[in-house]
């Protein structure tokens, strides 16, 4: 069953083109990444500078500890050490492990009393891991903001601090040059990406216009293919267009073949119907509908009602039984039945295809059956007609063989009778050969310009002795130069068989009239009549049947084959004409027939 076409929802409309939307989307992601990177890098560099300052203060702590290892712990000694220290604003604090301040360079000068320092972050870190630092915006002792760094040595904690003033803040800030460099590189990359997205958008717009034209089934120009950019996307787009063109050409070719198939089905001489696996009509021709109505007892309103016809029930059961089976790699399933209905014979055939659709064909073989019956009768008649002369010859020869002392006059009579029967057998075989040639190979019969006037005159001369014996008079009124385009042998058979028929059956002392009583652009109209005994009306319509005889005994006695008038009719039809027989008003039998001029029209009178 063919798949139904899929209807897609309409595409949403956007204010911005695809290339701009793509650029803005990627640019937003890229800028967010850059901001995150700058923030991360800024923090990383600031942490690095803080760690450098902490290392510097840790070094101050280490030096003070080493100094006091060599000198006694005396505040005056420590003050002297700090006065000689290159860092002017350096504040030093020594704390025991309980958090009590043993020395502070600021309070030693000012005389402030300092409380326990165990709650200080840098002190807790130093106690826990040996060192620590912190920035307090407002010192409880001085009221200033300091950067503290503490280090534990044995039973004491040495802490150094620097005022967190503008100079220190600037020293701890990240280098702004890398920020400007990052912003500049970002802008350059955005410009470059914008250029790429514009080119991508141009190719996509070309592809979009192509898709819209393809959806409207419009032809694609060569210039449109050349408009794609010379890159990978352009190559892909060109391949898509070329595939579409091939599909479009294939579609056109399939459409033409479909029209041919439909035309063939409509003019076909058999009824054809194609159905889906669910017995829904795909295509049927007129003959299929006509034959189905001839078989059915009631008129069918739809083609699907054919599966309810009792005469086709076996085919319907076959379809139901086999449509769910698959015949992949095998021949399709077939079945045929013969139906006799209303005096006609039909052959109905079903073929199930691999996709479970199937075809029903109905042929009216009534004429073929009749022809087959006629051929069987003809074969029987030929065998009977051949048997008569053969049996006669065989009987005479057997009598001669069994009687060697037969008188010479009787022997001569028997031999003459054998010769007559052999002539009859020869004529019968010749007539059968002529009819077979006309039936089986009419296209191989050679045609030429033939002068009917001269041909008939020759026949009259040939039968002059028989005419004298029967005292027949031939009145030939044919005009000069009646020329037709035909086969000389068959034209000869027409007039010779009519003449032989008149000689054999018209009687004694009658007249035979041969004339061409009319002529038009296409035909000559002939009359072949005698003034003899005529034929009973009930026999007139059967005179041209093969082996039909009005008086069978008399015909065989006269040596007739029963095929002469059949040859006449077939030969006339071969030359585009028709023939009929009737009894003449004044008595006798008349044959009226036409012969087509053919290519010899200009040769007529």
XYZ file of C-alpha atoms in Angstrom:
605
model
C 0.000 0.000 0.000
C 1.610 3.291 -0.979
C 2.552 5.545 1.909
C 0.415 8.638 2.272
C 2.269 11.949 1.968
C 3.314 13.536 5.275
C 2.037 17.078 5.849
C 4.620 19.122 7.725
C 3.604 22.048 9.979
C 4.505 25.517 8.643
C 7.977 26.669 9.590
C 8.022 29.464 12.241
C 8.971 32.924 10.986
C 11.935 34.727 12.598
C 12.747 38.424 12.673
C 16.460 37.739 12.234
C 17.992 35.575 9.527
C 19.528 32.242 10.433
C 23.125 33.488 10.065
C 22.537 36.381 12.505
C 20.765 34.112 14.980
C 23.631 31.648 14.740
C 26.197 34.421 15.206
C 24.406 35.930 18.216
C 23.934 32.527 19.840
C 27.565 31.489 19.481
C 28.799 35.022 20.294
C 26.784 35.018 23.530
C 28.268 31.656 24.512
C 31.759 32.838 23.543
C 31.469 36.138 25.441
C 30.169 34.318 28.523
C 33.166 32.008 28.306
C 35.535 34.974 27.939
C 33.998 36.738 30.968
C 34.327 33.572 33.016
C 37.904 33.129 31.818
C 38.819 36.738 32.667
C 37.239 36.459 36.108
C 39.000 33.187 36.744
C 42.329 34.525 35.463
C 41.921 37.729 37.509
C 41.296 35.778 40.685
C 44.132 33.409 39.899
C 46.634 36.251 39.400
C 45.435 38.083 42.510
C 45.760 34.881 44.551
C 49.209 34.496 43.130
C 50.228 38.013 44.260
C 48.659 37.459 47.664
C 50.666 34.260 47.984
C 53.807 36.195 47.042
C 53.069 38.821 49.757
C 52.360 36.038 52.240
C 55.667 34.383 51.355
C 57.420 37.718 51.862
C 55.887 38.197 55.315
C 56.597 34.545 56.158
C 60.212 35.337 55.328
C 60.095 38.273 57.760
C 58.736 35.925 60.437
C 61.463 33.418 59.746
C 64.210 36.028 59.988
C 62.855 37.394 63.268
C 62.701 33.874 64.677
C 66.265 33.169 63.591
C 67.359 36.520 65.088
C 65.776 35.721 68.435
C 67.357 32.266 68.427
C 70.712 33.972 68.642
C 69.640 36.840 70.885
C 67.773 36.870 74.180
C 64.037 37.584 74.060
C 64.036 41.286 74.875
C 61.596 43.922 73.622
C 64.349 46.463 73.299
C 66.334 44.058 71.138
C 63.275 43.410 68.986
C 62.567 47.135 68.644
C 66.129 47.698 67.585
C 65.793 44.906 65.012
C 62.618 46.432 63.539
C 64.077 49.915 63.395
C 66.825 48.546 61.162
C 64.288 46.646 58.968
C 63.889 48.022 55.421
C 60.042 47.763 55.563
C 59.024 50.918 57.404
C 55.375 50.095 58.128
C 56.031 46.521 59.188
C 54.163 45.439 62.326
C 55.461 42.397 64.213
C 53.590 40.377 66.838
C 54.801 37.399 68.927
C 52.089 35.192 70.438
C 52.330 32.115 72.638
C 50.352 28.952 71.976
C 47.575 30.048 74.354
C 46.947 33.179 72.271
C 48.530 35.661 74.654
C 50.514 38.426 72.995
C 54.126 38.443 74.129
C 55.145 41.294 71.948
C 53.519 43.699 69.490
C 55.497 46.463 67.839
C 52.466 48.770 67.704
C 51.306 48.445 71.338
C 54.887 48.541 72.583
C 55.057 52.083 71.262
C 51.512 53.219 72.078
C 51.052 51.292 75.330
C 47.715 49.719 74.296
C 46.639 46.552 76.022
C 46.035 43.695 73.634
C 43.634 40.856 74.337
C 43.954 37.168 73.573
C 44.496 36.379 69.854
C 43.225 32.804 69.635
C 40.168 34.049 67.741
C 42.281 35.557 64.990
C 41.991 33.596 61.719
C 45.681 33.684 60.851
C 46.551 32.480 64.410
C 44.118 29.550 64.201
C 45.550 28.587 60.787
C 49.093 28.763 62.121
C 48.190 26.589 65.097
C 46.451 24.073 62.775
C 48.854 23.860 59.829
C 51.900 25.930 60.810
C 51.100 29.117 58.875
C 48.196 31.322 57.806
C 47.162 34.754 56.602
C 44.164 37.075 56.724
C 43.018 40.563 55.780
C 40.978 42.363 58.407
C 39.385 45.575 57.350
C 39.462 47.071 60.832
C 42.030 45.937 63.372
C 40.701 45.771 66.959
C 43.989 47.191 68.223
C 44.855 49.927 65.724
C 41.542 50.484 63.917
C 43.362 50.081 60.575
C 43.156 47.427 57.875
C 46.113 45.015 57.823
C 47.341 42.036 55.830
C 48.463 39.493 58.423
C 50.763 36.506 57.983
C 51.473 34.170 60.912
C 54.028 31.356 61.326
C 54.402 28.879 64.167
C 57.884 28.139 65.456
C 58.144 25.781 68.447
C 56.103 27.330 71.279
C 55.505 30.711 69.705
C 53.674 32.243 66.760
C 55.386 35.032 64.867
C 53.042 37.334 63.007
C 53.950 40.106 60.573
C 51.517 42.609 59.084
C 51.478 45.458 56.591
C 48.827 48.164 56.402
C 46.270 47.323 53.702
C 46.495 50.783 52.161
C 46.186 52.001 48.557
C 49.749 51.082 47.680
C 49.325 47.517 48.902
C 45.949 47.164 47.117
C 47.510 48.279 43.839
C 50.378 45.858 44.274
C 47.895 43.030 44.788
C 45.724 43.909 41.769
C 45.959 41.784 38.613
C 47.828 43.149 35.611
C 45.179 44.896 33.409
C 47.212 44.418 30.209
C 46.114 40.819 29.811
C 42.510 41.975 30.157
C 42.864 44.379 27.243
C 44.680 41.702 25.253
C 41.871 39.233 25.910
C 39.211 41.782 24.920
C 41.079 42.597 21.706
C 41.493 38.949 20.731
C 37.819 38.377 21.536
C 36.725 41.207 19.227
C 38.931 39.893 16.408
C 37.508 36.399 16.812
C 33.965 37.766 16.810
C 34.620 39.670 13.573
C 36.129 36.557 12.009
C 33.220 34.408 13.172
C 30.744 36.975 11.901
C 32.352 36.730 8.464
C 32.100 32.941 8.551
C 28.459 32.995 9.635
C 27.644 35.455 6.844
C 29.114 33.041 4.288
C 27.296 30.150 5.973
C 24.079 32.156 5.967
C 24.474 32.942 2.281
C 24.811 29.238 1.438
C 21.884 28.341 3.709
C 19.744 31.058 2.101
C 20.532 29.607 -1.339
C 19.646 26.156 -0.034
C 16.461 27.553 1.553
C 15.367 29.172 -1.708
C 16.115 25.906 -3.501
C 14.019 23.970 -0.964
C 11.105 26.393 -1.414
C 11.287 26.070 -5.210
C 11.557 22.306 -4.893
C 8.500 22.305 -2.622
C 6.618 24.208 -5.340
C 7.944 21.689 -7.898
C 9.651 24.418 -9.928
C 12.583 23.795 -12.250
C 16.093 24.525 -10.919
C 18.335 26.679 -13.091
C 22.049 25.996 -13.560
C 22.879 29.497 -12.291
C 21.398 28.616 -8.926
C 23.748 25.663 -8.568
C 26.774 27.840 -9.437
C 25.709 30.411 -6.796
C 26.704 28.152 -3.900
C 30.068 28.965 -2.243
C 33.124 26.974 -3.210
C 33.550 25.156 0.093
C 32.421 21.998 1.828
C 28.935 23.383 2.532
C 28.663 24.503 -1.082
C 29.651 21.017 -2.265
C 27.055 19.441 0.032
C 24.412 21.879 -1.237
C 25.318 21.163 -4.853
C 25.069 17.419 -4.206
C 21.631 17.936 -2.631
C 20.506 19.929 -5.680
C 21.861 17.297 -8.063
C 20.129 14.523 -6.101
C 16.899 16.520 -6.280
C 17.304 16.988 -10.025
C 17.799 13.260 -10.496
C 14.764 12.563 -8.321
C 12.789 15.174 -10.287
C 13.814 13.575 -13.585
C 12.959 10.148 -12.182
C 9.597 11.464 -11.028
C 8.896 12.842 -14.509
C 9.947 9.547 -16.076
C 7.752 7.611 -13.627
C 4.859 9.942 -14.391
C 5.289 9.277 -18.113
C 5.491 5.540 -17.492
C 2.431 5.786 -15.249
C 0.503 7.525 -18.028
C 1.655 4.841 -20.452
C 0.513 2.149 -18.047
C -2.866 3.821 -17.522
C -3.299 4.225 -21.288
C -2.313 0.589 -21.803
C -4.797 -0.530 -19.173
C -7.615 1.477 -20.717
C -7.040 0.150 -24.239
C -6.139 -3.354 -23.105
C -8.277 -6.208 -24.382
C -8.533 -7.682 -20.888
C -10.139 -6.354 -17.726
C -7.481 -5.322 -15.217
C -7.826 -4.134 -11.632
C -5.070 -3.397 -9.089
C -5.946 -3.339 -5.370
C -4.184 -2.757 -2.050
C -3.795 -5.540 0.502
C -6.978 -4.202 2.132
C -8.887 -4.638 -1.154
C -9.033 -0.910 -1.870
C -9.009 0.103 -5.527
C -5.769 1.511 -6.921
C -6.553 1.367 -10.630
C -9.129 -0.417 -12.800
C -9.973 -0.149 -16.483
C -13.357 -0.054 -18.184
C -13.317 -3.670 -19.321
C -12.766 -4.841 -15.737
C -15.919 -3.019 -14.639
C -17.835 -4.292 -17.688
C -16.790 -7.927 -17.223
C -17.505 -7.837 -13.486
C -21.033 -6.610 -14.175
C -21.497 -9.373 -16.787
C -20.445 -12.008 -14.247
C -22.357 -10.503 -11.334
C -26.096 -11.007 -10.950
C -26.443 -7.381 -9.768
C -24.846 -4.174 -10.998
C -21.753 -3.204 -8.986
C -21.575 0.355 -7.647
C -17.889 0.149 -6.642
C -14.970 -1.989 -7.729
C -14.529 -3.346 -4.193
C -17.898 -5.148 -4.509
C -16.254 -7.596 -6.931
C -15.048 -9.614 -3.916
C -18.659 -10.431 -3.102
C -19.385 -12.108 -6.467
C -20.015 -15.844 -5.823
C -18.223 -16.873 -9.030
C -15.051 -15.155 -7.768
C -15.286 -16.574 -4.241
C -12.361 -18.955 -4.781
C -10.128 -16.035 -5.796
C -11.267 -14.030 -2.755
C -10.396 -16.950 -0.463
C -7.023 -17.267 -2.197
C -6.324 -13.562 -1.539
C -7.319 -13.824 2.121
C -5.199 -16.929 2.547
C -2.032 -15.588 0.945
C -1.926 -11.808 1.470
C -0.181 -12.135 4.867
C 2.511 -14.388 3.418
C 5.717 -12.906 2.047
C 7.175 -13.957 -1.277
C 10.580 -12.260 -1.003
C 12.937 -13.655 -3.597
C 10.186 -15.892 -4.987
C 7.637 -15.659 -7.712
C 4.370 -13.958 -6.881
C 1.431 -16.137 -5.858
C -0.968 -16.831 -8.741
C -4.342 -18.435 -9.204
C -6.820 -18.562 -12.095
C -10.384 -19.834 -12.504
C -12.652 -20.363 -15.510
C -16.156 -18.902 -15.316
C -19.098 -19.762 -17.575
C -21.841 -17.183 -17.229
C -24.627 -15.885 -19.497
C -23.385 -17.822 -22.509
C -19.856 -16.415 -22.214
C -16.590 -17.867 -20.967
C -14.204 -15.833 -18.760
C -10.792 -16.617 -17.298
C -10.170 -14.704 -14.042
C -6.616 -14.616 -12.673
C -5.182 -13.178 -9.459
C -1.531 -12.294 -8.844
C -0.375 -11.282 -5.326
C 2.720 -9.065 -5.348
C 5.481 -8.892 -2.749
C 3.957 -5.837 -1.013
C 0.661 -7.769 -0.599
C -1.113 -5.677 -3.218
C -2.663 -7.788 -5.942
C -3.968 -7.693 -9.505
C -7.167 -9.200 -10.847
C -7.440 -9.807 -14.586
C -10.560 -11.014 -16.395
C -10.421 -12.190 -20.009
C -13.433 -12.899 -22.210
C -12.313 -16.041 -24.035
C -15.703 -16.774 -25.567
C -14.450 -16.094 -29.092
C -11.280 -18.089 -28.493
C -13.353 -20.994 -27.227
C -15.572 -20.788 -30.289
C -12.535 -20.654 -32.549
C -11.066 -23.649 -30.765
C -14.353 -25.485 -31.277
C -14.363 -24.505 -34.945
C -10.800 -25.726 -35.324
C -11.756 -29.046 -33.760
C -14.706 -29.302 -36.145
C -12.495 -28.276 -39.050
C -9.971 -30.956 -38.111
C -12.732 -33.531 -37.987
C -14.108 -32.353 -41.356
C -10.666 -32.414 -42.950
C -10.090 -35.932 -41.629
C -13.485 -36.974 -42.992
C -12.917 -35.319 -46.379
C -9.468 -36.872 -46.680
C -10.802 -40.263 -45.680
C -13.309 -40.418 -48.556
C -10.874 -40.186 -51.529
C -8.200 -42.161 -49.705
C -10.663 -44.950 -48.935
C -11.868 -44.952 -52.551
C -8.312 -45.142 -53.912
C -7.430 -47.826 -51.374
C -10.519 -49.867 -52.282
C -9.892 -49.688 -56.040
C -6.215 -50.573 -55.645
C -7.016 -53.449 -53.285
C -9.549 -54.834 -55.832
C -6.949 -54.574 -58.616
C -4.321 -56.290 -56.438
C -6.628 -59.147 -55.439
C -7.812 -59.728 -59.049
C -4.766 -60.004 -61.300
C -6.898 -61.456 -64.110
C -9.269 -58.500 -64.143
C -10.470 -57.558 -67.630
C -8.538 -54.664 -69.134
C -11.575 -52.452 -69.627
C -12.566 -52.846 -65.962
C -8.958 -52.287 -64.891
C -8.847 -49.089 -66.930
C -12.072 -47.898 -65.274
C -10.691 -48.517 -61.793
C -7.443 -46.698 -62.612
C -9.373 -43.713 -63.989
C -11.432 -43.597 -60.805
C -8.233 -43.722 -58.693
C -6.840 -40.851 -60.758
C -10.037 -38.803 -60.268
C -9.956 -39.397 -56.521
C -6.255 -38.433 -56.390
C -7.093 -35.175 -58.246
C -9.822 -34.511 -55.748
C -7.365 -35.179 -52.885
C -4.828 -32.839 -54.504
C -7.412 -30.042 -54.841
C -8.470 -30.546 -51.230
C -4.889 -30.252 -49.983
C -4.330 -27.196 -52.181
C -7.440 -25.474 -50.808
C -6.482 -26.308 -47.218
C -3.020 -24.843 -47.866
C -4.505 -21.620 -49.269
C -6.831 -21.171 -46.264
C -4.053 -21.923 -43.801
C -1.797 -19.369 -45.468
C -4.492 -16.696 -45.215
C -5.250 -17.578 -41.595
C -1.743 -17.977 -40.234
C 0.487 -15.611 -42.240
C -1.531 -12.853 -43.948
C 1.353 -10.431 -43.556
C 3.644 -12.611 -45.688
C 1.353 -12.512 -48.737
C 2.932 -10.427 -51.485
C 0.882 -7.687 -53.112
C 1.231 -6.353 -56.671
C -0.736 -4.532 -59.375
C -3.187 -7.008 -60.900
C -5.409 -6.446 -63.927
C -8.763 -8.029 -63.016
C -10.093 -7.711 -66.586
C -7.227 -9.737 -68.027
C -7.341 -12.226 -65.135
C -11.068 -13.008 -65.661
C -10.598 -13.309 -69.425
C -7.858 -15.858 -68.834
C -10.086 -17.915 -66.520
C -12.887 -17.964 -69.107
C -10.440 -19.344 -71.663
C -9.186 -21.993 -69.202
C -12.679 -23.411 -68.541
C -13.957 -23.146 -72.094
C -14.195 -26.973 -72.443
C -16.229 -27.328 -69.247
C -18.461 -24.467 -70.410
C -19.111 -26.218 -73.696
C -19.936 -29.484 -71.928
C -22.563 -27.759 -69.749
C -23.623 -25.390 -72.540
C -22.925 -22.395 -70.307
C -22.655 -18.875 -71.721
C -20.381 -16.343 -70.024
C -21.260 -12.660 -70.424
C -18.169 -10.709 -69.333
C -18.911 -6.951 -69.216
C -15.841 -5.885 -67.225
C -14.320 -2.597 -68.373
C -10.751 -2.445 -69.641
C -7.928 -2.024 -67.145
C -9.616 -2.711 -63.828
C -6.465 -2.768 -61.730
C -6.203 -3.461 -57.968
C -3.227 -3.776 -55.633
C -3.401 -7.356 -54.406
C -2.119 -10.889 -54.539
C -2.497 -12.368 -58.012
C -2.929 -15.939 -56.768
C -5.711 -15.068 -54.314
C -7.513 -12.819 -56.828
C -7.337 -15.698 -59.268
C -8.830 -18.015 -56.579
C -11.816 -15.661 -56.119
C -12.958 -15.698 -59.727
C -11.858 -19.297 -60.479
C -13.775 -20.742 -57.495
C -16.881 -18.726 -58.377
C -16.622 -19.978 -61.972
C -16.115 -23.607 -60.834
C -19.068 -23.296 -58.482
C -21.312 -22.068 -61.360
C -20.146 -24.844 -63.674
C -20.730 -27.496 -60.992
C -24.080 -26.419 -59.554
C -25.824 -23.825 -61.807
C -27.147 -26.417 -64.200
C -27.103 -26.930 -67.969
C -27.721 -24.245 -70.594
C -27.576 -21.278 -68.177
C -25.869 -17.887 -68.507
C -23.107 -16.526 -66.244
C -22.904 -12.722 -65.944
C -19.674 -11.069 -64.727
C -19.724 -7.276 -64.253
C -18.263 -4.317 -62.323
C -21.378 -2.286 -61.708
C -19.858 0.505 -59.565
C -16.605 2.244 -58.718
C -15.684 4.902 -56.121
C -12.448 6.305 -54.747
C -11.666 3.200 -52.712
C -13.514 0.184 -54.105
C -14.653 -1.736 -57.162
C -18.103 -3.354 -56.856
C -18.458 -6.729 -58.671
C -21.390 -9.015 -59.487
C -20.945 -12.710 -60.342
C -24.407 -14.177 -61.189
C -25.893 -17.165 -62.977
C -29.397 -17.926 -64.211
C -29.400 -21.461 -62.812
C -31.330 -23.251 -60.106
C -30.300 -21.008 -57.214
C -30.083 -21.976 -53.524
C -32.758 -22.334 -50.875
C -32.832 -19.240 -48.559
C -31.958 -21.248 -45.469
C -28.585 -22.125 -46.999
C -27.526 -18.646 -48.175
C -25.917 -17.506 -44.904
C -23.868 -20.701 -44.607
C -22.500 -20.957 -48.128
C -19.103 -19.523 -47.043
C -18.597 -21.956 -44.148
C -15.795 -24.434 -44.563
C -16.972 -27.891 -45.725
C -20.588 -26.757 -45.838
C -22.551 -28.347 -48.694
C -26.119 -27.769 -49.808
C -26.281 -31.287 -51.341
C -23.479 -33.319 -49.765
C -23.793 -36.399 -51.913
C -23.997 -34.450 -55.175
C -21.065 -32.211 -54.170
C -18.733 -35.102 -53.460
C -19.830 -36.838 -56.659
C -18.885 -33.699 -58.590
C -15.456 -33.596 -56.899
C -15.966 -30.488 -54.795
C -13.828 -29.978 -51.677
C -16.315 -27.854 -49.723
C -13.677 -25.120 -49.303
C -14.032 -23.097 -52.505
C -16.454 -20.414 -51.278
C -14.615 -20.212 -47.930
C -11.453 -19.391 -49.883
C -13.404 -16.793 -51.890
C -14.624 -15.043 -48.713
C -11.220 -15.025 -47.003
C -9.508 -13.754 -50.153
C -12.049 -10.938 -50.524
C -11.531 -9.932 -46.880
C -7.760 -10.061 -47.403
C -8.219 -7.438 -50.119
C -10.236 -5.105 -47.901
C -13.662 -6.067 -49.248
C -16.792 -7.981 -48.324
C -18.992 -10.564 -50.057
C -22.571 -11.787 -49.811
C -24.809 -14.216 -51.696
C -28.440 -13.864 -52.762
C -30.938 -15.386 -55.165
C -31.454 -13.305 -58.303
C -35.047 -12.061 -58.989
C -35.218 -13.938 -62.310
C -33.706 -17.118 -60.854
C -30.184 -18.234 -60.169
C -27.517 -17.315 -57.586
C -25.676 -13.966 -57.421
C -22.495 -13.107 -55.501
C -21.944 -9.404 -54.826
C -18.518 -8.392 -53.514
C -16.055 -5.476 -53.297
C -12.311 -5.250 -53.785
C -10.228 -2.343 -52.473
C -8.136 -0.481 -55.035
C -5.287 -0.038 -52.597
C -2.122 1.465 -54.149
C -3.534 0.896 -57.660
C -6.244 3.577 -57.426
C -4.772 5.584 -60.281
C -4.763 2.523 -62.473
C -8.551 2.138 -62.536
C -10.829 3.093 -65.396
